Coordinates of C-alpha atoms and ligand atoms in Angstrom, one line a residue:
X26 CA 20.2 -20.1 1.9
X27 CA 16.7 -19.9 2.0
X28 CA 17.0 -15.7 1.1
X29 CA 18.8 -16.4 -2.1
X30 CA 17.1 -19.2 -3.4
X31 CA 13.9 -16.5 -3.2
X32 CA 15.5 -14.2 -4.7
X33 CA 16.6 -17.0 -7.7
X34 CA 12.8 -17.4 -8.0
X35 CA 12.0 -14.2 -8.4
X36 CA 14.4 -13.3 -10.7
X37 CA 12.8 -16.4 -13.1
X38 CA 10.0 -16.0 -12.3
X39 CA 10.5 -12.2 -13.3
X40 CA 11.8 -13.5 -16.3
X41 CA 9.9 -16.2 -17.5
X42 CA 6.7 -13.7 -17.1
X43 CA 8.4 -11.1 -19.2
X44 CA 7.8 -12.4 -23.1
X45 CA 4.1 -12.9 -21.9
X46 CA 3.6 -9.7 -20.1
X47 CA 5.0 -7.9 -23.4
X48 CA 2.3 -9.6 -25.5
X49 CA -0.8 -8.7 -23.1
X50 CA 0.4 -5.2 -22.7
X51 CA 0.3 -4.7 -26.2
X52 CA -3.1 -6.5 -26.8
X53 CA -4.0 -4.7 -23.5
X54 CA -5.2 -8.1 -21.9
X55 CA -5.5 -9.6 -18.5
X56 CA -1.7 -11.6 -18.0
X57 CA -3.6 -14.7 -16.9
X58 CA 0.0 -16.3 -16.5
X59 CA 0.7 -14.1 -13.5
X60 CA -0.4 -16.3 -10.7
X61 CA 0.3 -19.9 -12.8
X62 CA 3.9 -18.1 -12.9
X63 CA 3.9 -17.0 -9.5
X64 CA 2.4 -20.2 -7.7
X65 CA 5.2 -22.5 -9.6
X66 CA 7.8 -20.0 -8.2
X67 CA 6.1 -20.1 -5.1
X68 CA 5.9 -16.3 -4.7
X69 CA 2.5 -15.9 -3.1
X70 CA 3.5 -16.3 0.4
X71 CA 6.6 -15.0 0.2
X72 CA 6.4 -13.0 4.0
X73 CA 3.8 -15.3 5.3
X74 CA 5.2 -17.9 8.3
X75 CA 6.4 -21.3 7.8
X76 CA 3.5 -22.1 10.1
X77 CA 1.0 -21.4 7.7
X78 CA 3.0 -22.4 4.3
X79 CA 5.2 -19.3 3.4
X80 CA 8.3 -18.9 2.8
X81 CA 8.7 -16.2 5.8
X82 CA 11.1 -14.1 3.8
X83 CA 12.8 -11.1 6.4
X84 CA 12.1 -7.6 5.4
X85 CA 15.1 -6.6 3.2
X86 CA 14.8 -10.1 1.1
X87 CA 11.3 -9.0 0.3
X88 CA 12.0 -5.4 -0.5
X89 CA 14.4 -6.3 -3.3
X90 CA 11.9 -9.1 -4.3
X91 CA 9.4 -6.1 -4.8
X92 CA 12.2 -4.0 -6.5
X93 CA 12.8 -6.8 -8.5
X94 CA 9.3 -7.7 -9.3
X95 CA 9.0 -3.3 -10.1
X96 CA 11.5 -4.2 -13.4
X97 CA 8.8 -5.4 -14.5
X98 CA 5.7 -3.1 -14.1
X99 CA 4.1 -1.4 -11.7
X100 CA 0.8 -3.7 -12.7
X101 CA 2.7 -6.7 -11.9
X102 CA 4.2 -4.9 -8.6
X103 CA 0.8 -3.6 -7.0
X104 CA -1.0 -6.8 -7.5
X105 CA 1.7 -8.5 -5.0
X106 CA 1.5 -5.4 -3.1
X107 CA -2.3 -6.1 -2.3
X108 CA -1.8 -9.7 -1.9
X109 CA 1.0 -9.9 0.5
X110 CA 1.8 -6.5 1.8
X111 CA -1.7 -5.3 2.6
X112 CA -4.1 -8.2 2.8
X113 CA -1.5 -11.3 4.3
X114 CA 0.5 -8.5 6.3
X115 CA -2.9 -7.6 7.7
X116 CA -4.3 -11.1 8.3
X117 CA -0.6 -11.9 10.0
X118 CA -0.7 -9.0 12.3
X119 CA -4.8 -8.7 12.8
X120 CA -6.1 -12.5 11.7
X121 CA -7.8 -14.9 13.9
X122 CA -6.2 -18.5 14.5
X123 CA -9.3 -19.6 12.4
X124 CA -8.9 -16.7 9.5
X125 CA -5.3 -17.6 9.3
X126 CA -5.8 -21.1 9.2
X127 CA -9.0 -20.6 6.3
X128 CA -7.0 -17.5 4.3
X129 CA -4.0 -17.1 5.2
X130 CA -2.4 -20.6 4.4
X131 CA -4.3 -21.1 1.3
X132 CA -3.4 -17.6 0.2
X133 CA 0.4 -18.2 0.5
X134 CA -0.2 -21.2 -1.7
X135 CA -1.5 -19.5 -4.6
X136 CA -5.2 -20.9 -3.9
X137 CA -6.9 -18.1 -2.5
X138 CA -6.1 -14.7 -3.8
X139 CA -6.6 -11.3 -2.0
X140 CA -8.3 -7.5 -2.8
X141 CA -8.2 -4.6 -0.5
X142 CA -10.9 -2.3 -0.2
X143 CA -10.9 0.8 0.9
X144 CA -11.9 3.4 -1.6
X145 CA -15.6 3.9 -2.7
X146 CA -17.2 6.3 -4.9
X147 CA -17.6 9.3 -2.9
X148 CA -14.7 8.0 -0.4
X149 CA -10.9 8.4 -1.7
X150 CA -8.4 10.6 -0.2
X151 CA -10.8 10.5 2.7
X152 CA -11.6 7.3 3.6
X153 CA -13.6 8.2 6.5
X154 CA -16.2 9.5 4.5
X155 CA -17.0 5.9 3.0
X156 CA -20.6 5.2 2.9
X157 CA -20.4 1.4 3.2
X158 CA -22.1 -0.1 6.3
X159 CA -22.6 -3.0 8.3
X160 CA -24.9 -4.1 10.9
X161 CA -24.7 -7.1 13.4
X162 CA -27.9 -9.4 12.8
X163 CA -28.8 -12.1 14.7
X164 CA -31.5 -14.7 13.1
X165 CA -32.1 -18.2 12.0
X166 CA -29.0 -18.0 10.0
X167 CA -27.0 -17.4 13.4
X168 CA -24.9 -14.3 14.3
X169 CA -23.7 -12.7 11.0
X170 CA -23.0 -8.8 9.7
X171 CA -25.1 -7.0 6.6
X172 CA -22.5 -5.4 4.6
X173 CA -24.1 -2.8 1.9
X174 CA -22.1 -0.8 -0.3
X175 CA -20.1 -0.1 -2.9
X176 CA -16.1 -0.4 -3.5
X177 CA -14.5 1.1 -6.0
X178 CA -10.5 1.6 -8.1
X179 CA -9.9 -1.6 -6.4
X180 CA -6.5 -3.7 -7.4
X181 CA -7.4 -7.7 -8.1
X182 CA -11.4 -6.7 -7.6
X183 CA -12.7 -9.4 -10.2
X184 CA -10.2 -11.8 -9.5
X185 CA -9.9 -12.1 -6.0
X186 CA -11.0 -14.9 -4.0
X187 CA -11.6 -13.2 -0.7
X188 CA -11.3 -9.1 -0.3
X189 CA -10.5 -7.2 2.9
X190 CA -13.4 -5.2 2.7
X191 CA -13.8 -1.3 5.9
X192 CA -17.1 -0.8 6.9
X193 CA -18.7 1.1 9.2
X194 CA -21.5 0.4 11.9
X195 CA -24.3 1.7 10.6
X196 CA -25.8 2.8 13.8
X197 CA -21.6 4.5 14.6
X198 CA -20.8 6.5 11.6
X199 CA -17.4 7.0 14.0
X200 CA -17.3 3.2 14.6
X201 CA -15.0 1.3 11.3
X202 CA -14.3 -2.1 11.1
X203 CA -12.5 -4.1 8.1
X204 CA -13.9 -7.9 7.1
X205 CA -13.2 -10.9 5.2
X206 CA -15.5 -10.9 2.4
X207 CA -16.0 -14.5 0.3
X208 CA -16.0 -13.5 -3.6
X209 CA -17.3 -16.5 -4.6
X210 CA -20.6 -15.8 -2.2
X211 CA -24.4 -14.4 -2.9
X212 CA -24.7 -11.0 -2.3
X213 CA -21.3 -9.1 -4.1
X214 CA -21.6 -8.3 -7.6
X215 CA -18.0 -7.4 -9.5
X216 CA -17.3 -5.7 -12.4
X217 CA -13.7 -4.3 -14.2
X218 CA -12.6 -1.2 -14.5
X219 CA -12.9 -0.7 -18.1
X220 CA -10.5 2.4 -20.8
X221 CA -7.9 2.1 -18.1
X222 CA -4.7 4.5 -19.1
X223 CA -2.4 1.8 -17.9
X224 CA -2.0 -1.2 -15.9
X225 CA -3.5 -3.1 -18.3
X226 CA -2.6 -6.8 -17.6
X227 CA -3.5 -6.7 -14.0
X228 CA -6.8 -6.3 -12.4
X229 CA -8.9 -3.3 -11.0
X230 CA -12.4 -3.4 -10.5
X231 CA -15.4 -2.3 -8.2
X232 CA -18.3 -4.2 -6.5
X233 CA -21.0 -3.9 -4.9
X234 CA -22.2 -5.7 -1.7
X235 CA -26.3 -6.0 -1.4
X236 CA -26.8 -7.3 1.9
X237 CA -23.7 -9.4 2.1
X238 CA -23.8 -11.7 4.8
X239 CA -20.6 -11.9 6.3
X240 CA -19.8 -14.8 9.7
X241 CA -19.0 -13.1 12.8
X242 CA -15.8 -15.0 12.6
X243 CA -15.0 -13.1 9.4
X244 CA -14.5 -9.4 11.5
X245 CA -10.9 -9.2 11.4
X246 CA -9.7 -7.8 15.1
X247 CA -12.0 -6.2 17.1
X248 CA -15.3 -4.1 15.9
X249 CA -14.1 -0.5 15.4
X250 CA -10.4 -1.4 15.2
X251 CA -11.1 -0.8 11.1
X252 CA -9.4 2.3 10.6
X253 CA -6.5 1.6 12.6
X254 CA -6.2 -1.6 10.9
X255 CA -6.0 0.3 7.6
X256 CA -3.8 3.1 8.3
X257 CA -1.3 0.4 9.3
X258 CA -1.8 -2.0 6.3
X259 CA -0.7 1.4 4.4
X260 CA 2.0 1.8 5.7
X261 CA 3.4 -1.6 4.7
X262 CA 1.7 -1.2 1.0
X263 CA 2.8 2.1 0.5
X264 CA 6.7 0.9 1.3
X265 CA 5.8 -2.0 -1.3
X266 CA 5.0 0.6 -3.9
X267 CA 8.2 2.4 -2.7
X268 CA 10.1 -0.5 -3.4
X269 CA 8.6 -1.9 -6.6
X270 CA 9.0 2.2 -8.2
X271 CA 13.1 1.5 -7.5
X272 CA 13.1 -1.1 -9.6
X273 CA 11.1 0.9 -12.4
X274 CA 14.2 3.2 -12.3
X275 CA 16.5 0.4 -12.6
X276 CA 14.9 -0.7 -15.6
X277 CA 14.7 2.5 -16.6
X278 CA 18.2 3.0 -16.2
X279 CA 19.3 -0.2 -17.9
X280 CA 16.8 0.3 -21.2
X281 CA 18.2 4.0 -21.5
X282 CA 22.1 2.7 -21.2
X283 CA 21.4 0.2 -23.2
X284 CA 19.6 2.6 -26.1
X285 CA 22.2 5.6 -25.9
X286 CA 24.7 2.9 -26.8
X287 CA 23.1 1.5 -30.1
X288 CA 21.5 4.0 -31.5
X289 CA 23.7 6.1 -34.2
X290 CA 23.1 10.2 -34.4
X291 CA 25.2 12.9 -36.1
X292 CA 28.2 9.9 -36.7
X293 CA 28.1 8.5 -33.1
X294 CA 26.1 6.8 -30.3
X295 CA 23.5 9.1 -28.7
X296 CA 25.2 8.3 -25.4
X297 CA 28.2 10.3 -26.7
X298 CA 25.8 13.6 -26.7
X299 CA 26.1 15.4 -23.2
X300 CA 23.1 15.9 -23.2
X301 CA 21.9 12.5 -23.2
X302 CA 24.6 11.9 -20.7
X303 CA 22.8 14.3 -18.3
X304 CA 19.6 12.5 -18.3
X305 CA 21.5 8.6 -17.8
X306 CA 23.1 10.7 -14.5
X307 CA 19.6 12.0 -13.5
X308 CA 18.2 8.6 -13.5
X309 CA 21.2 6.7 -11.8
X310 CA 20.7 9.5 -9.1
X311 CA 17.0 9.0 -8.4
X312 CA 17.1 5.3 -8.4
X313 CA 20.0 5.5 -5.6
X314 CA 18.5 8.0 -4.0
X315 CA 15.0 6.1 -3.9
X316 CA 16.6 3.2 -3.1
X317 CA 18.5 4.6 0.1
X318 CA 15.2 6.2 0.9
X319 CA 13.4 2.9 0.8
X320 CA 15.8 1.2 2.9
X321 CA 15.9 3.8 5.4
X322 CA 11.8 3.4 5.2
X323 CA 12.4 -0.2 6.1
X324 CA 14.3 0.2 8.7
X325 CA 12.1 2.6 10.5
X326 CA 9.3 0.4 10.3
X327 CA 11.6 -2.7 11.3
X328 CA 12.0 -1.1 14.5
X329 CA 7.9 -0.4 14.6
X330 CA 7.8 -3.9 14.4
X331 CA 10.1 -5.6 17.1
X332 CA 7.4 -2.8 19.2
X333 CA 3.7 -2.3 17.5
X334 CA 2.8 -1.0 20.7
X335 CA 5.1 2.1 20.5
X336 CA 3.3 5.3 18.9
X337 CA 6.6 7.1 18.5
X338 CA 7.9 4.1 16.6
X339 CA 4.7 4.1 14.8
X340 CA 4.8 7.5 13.8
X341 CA 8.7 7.7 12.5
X342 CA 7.8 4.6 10.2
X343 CA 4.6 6.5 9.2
X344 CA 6.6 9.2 7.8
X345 CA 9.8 7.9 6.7
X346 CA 7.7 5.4 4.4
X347 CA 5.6 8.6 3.6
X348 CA 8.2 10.5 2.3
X349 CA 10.0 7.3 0.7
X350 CA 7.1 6.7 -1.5
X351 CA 6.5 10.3 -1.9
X352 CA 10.0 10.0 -3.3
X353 CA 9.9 6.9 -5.3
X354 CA 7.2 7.6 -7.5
X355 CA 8.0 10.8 -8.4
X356 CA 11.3 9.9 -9.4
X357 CA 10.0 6.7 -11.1
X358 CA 7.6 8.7 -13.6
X359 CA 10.7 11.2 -14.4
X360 CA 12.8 8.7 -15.4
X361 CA 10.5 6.9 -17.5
X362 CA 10.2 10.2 -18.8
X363 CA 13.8 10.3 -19.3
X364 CA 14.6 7.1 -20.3
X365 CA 11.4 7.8 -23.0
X366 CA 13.5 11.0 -24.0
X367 CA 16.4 9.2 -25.1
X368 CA 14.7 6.7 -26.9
X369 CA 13.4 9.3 -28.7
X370 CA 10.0 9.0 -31.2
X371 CA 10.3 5.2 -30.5
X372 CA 10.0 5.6 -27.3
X373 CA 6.5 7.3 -28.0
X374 CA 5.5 3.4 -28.7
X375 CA 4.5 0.9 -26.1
X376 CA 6.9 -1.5 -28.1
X377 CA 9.1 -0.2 -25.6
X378 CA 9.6 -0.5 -22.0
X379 CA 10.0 3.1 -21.1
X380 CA 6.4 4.7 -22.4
X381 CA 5.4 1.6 -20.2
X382 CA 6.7 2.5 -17.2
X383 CA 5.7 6.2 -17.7
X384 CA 2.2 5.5 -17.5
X385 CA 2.5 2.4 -14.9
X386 CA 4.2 4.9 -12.5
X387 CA 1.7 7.8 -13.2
X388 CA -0.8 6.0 -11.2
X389 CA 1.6 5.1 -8.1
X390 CA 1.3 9.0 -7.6
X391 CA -2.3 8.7 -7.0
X392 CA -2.7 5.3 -5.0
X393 CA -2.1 4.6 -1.4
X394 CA -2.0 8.5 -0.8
X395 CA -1.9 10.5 -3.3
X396 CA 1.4 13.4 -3.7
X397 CA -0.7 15.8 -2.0
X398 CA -1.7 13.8 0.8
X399 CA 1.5 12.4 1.4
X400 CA 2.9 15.8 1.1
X401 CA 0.7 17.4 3.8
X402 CA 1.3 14.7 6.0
X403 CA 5.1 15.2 6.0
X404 CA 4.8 18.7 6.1
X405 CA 1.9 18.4 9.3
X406 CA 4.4 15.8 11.1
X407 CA 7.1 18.6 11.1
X408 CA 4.7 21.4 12.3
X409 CA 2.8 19.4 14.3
X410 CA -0.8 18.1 14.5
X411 CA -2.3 21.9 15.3
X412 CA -1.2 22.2 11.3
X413 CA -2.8 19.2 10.1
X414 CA -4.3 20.2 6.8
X415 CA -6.5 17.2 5.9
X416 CA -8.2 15.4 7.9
Ligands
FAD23 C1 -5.2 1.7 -10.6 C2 -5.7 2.0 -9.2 C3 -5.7 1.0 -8.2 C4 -6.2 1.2 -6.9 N1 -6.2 0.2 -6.0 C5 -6.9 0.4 -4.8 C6 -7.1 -0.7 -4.0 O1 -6.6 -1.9 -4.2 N2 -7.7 -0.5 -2.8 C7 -8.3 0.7 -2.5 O2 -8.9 0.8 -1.4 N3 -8.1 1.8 -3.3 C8 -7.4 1.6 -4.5 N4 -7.3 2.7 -5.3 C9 -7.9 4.0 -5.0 C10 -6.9 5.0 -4.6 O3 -6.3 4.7 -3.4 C11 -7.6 6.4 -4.7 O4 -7.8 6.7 -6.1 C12 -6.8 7.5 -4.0 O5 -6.8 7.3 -2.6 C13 -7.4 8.9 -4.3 O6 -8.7 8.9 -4.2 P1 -9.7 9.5 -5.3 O7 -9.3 8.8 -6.6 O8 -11.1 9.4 -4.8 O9 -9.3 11.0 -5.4 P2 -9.8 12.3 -4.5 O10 -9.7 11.9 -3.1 O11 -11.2 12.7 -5.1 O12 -8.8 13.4 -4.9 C14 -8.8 14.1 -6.1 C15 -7.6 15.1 -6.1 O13 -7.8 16.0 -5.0 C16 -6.7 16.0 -4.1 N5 -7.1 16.2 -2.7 C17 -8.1 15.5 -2.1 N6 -8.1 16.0 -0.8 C18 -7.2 16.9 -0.7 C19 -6.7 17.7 0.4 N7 -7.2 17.7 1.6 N8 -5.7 18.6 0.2 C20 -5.1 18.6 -1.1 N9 -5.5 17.9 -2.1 C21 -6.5 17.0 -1.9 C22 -6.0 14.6 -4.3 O14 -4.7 14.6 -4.0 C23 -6.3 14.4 -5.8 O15 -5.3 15.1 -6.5 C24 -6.7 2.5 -6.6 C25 -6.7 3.5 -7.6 C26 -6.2 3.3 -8.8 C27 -6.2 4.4 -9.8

């Protein structure tokens, strides 16, 4: 079955990446084997249609991918989360027949990779306040956009080979609209994110767009559809993140078994000491408890999706996902923490998995809505919109 023999791929593909990903973690360097790795496992179109060269994986066979893919880093995870569960979600639900035919089928071979770009400078928890702007233009050249602006914390920024890139009209500061922006084109300018406290084998980056021309038949949707465009994508990238912190805790979980059972204090394995045991049963019960979360997310937004046109449906994925990431990478970063614990002063050391995933997950608690957004949202969804605290 086409499900399993994904989820064979993954799993080598997961495991051929490993011995690599330890060595550029350590020299804290780009993993350029990442998308060799995952183009000869054919993982970057893992959702997308047949039609267009995928491998149309359903819903629950790409959540455990991403869980599975999560074992290995939250680096590793995210840049699959912008590349399939943002950008080619987007595209598939948004995209032009032309955009999916240019993008989308090259993307889900591996040959065009994708960025996502919301955040700016002055525009984070908030992205309505972004100051990039567009404005229709109609010369020699034909009928194009201006994009000026700049993007900034963005995931695969200096790799990418095209970036989903929110604007907003410049003469309609209320009017947002989200394009397909060429990397390899005059008129961006990309640089890295440089001292970066983890994640350091995958890419994040900023640009800069100096009258960027961008083809009118690069808008994605319709003009001022941008926002809505974006709140959806997050909902689909923040269950990715969800589902890729699950399978932190299962590696957690397996590292710290696997350490409490080796290592030799006061005449007997650690894992003897109750209080080691306490923390092995703290982690087993957040990663079942994220993981039931997760799936619960999933199916909430399954049923969004058999109707995108139903707001309620909308709105009960919205949240469950909210409070399933909420969840997930909370309980991710404690049981890194945990697992760290038990390793003890070794697990002070990078060497190891666990001080790793403790600073991999930190950063899951701050993109795609931070804990406090996330947090007033739930709470405002209960209270009701008269509440809304952000916003
Ligand atoms: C490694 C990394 C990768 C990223 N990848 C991407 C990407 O691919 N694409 C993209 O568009 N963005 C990306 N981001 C950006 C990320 O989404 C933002 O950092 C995040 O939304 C927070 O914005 P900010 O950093 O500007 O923080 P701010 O919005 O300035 O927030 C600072 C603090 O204030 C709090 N705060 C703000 N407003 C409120 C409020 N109303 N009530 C209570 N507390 C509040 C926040 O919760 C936070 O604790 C990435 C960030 C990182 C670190």
């Amino acid at each position: 079955m086409e499900a399993d023999r994904l989820r064979e791929d993954v799993d080598k593909f997961c495991r051929e990446l490993r011995p690599i990903e330890d060595l550029a973690y350590l020299e804290r360097k780009h993993n350029d084997m990442l998308i060799p790795l995952a183009k000869k496992y054919n993982l970057l179109g893992m959702i997308v249609s047949r039609d267009y060269g995928g491998r149309d994986a359903d819903n629950i066979t790409y959540i455990k991918a991403l869980e599975r893919i999560g074992m290995e880093g939250s680096g590793i995870r995210s840049f699959f989360s912008v590349h399939t569960s943002l950008a080619q979600r987007l595209l598939m639900r948004y995209g032009s027949e032309e955009q999916k035919e240019r993008y989308l089928k090259p993307s889900a071979r591996g040959d065009k990779i994708f960025a996502f770009a919301l955040t700016e400078p002055d525009a984070g928890s908030n992205p309505l306040e972004m100051k990039t702007t567009y404005h229709s233009v109609e010369d020699v050249d034909g009928h194009y956009y201006l994009l000026n602006g700049t993007k900034y914390l963005i995931t695969n920024a200096t790799i990418a080979d095209a970036i989903i890139v929110f604007a907003k009209d410049s003469s309609n500061s209320m009017r947002m609209s989200a394009f397909i922006v060429d990397a390899d084109r005059e008129g961006i300018e990309r640089e890295p994110l440089v001292a970066k406290m983890g994640t350091p084998t995958t890419d994040t980056g900023m640009f800069e767009l100096k009258d960027y021309k961008v083809p009118r038949g690069n808008l994605i949707g319709k003009e001022g559809e941008g926002w809505k465009i974006a709140k959806e994508a997050l909902i689909d990238g923040r269950l990715s993140v969800a589902a890729g912190c699950v399978g932190s805790i299962k590696d957690c979980l397996i590292e710290a078994v696997r350490y409490a059972k080796e290592r030799v204090q006061y005449g007997k394995p650690i894992g003897k000491h109750q209080l080691v045991q306490e923390h092995i049963a703290m982690i087993e019960l957040d990663y079942k408890a994220a993981r039931s979360m997760v799936r619960h997310a999933l199916l909430m937004k399954e049923r969004w999706d058999r109707e995108p046109g139903d707001e309620v449906k909308k709105r009960a994925a919205d949240l469950a996902v909210a409070e399933a990431k909420l969840f997930a990478v909370n309980a991710a970063y404690d049981a890194a923490d945990r697992a760290l614990q038990i390793y003890g002063g070794r697990g002070w050391s990078y060497l190891y998995r666990p001080a790793r995933h403790l600073v991999d997950n930190r950063v899951c608690r701050i993109y795609e809505g931070t804990d406090e957004i996330l947090k007033l949202k739930i709470a405002s969804s209960l209270l009701g919109k008269d509440y809304r605290a952000y916003g």
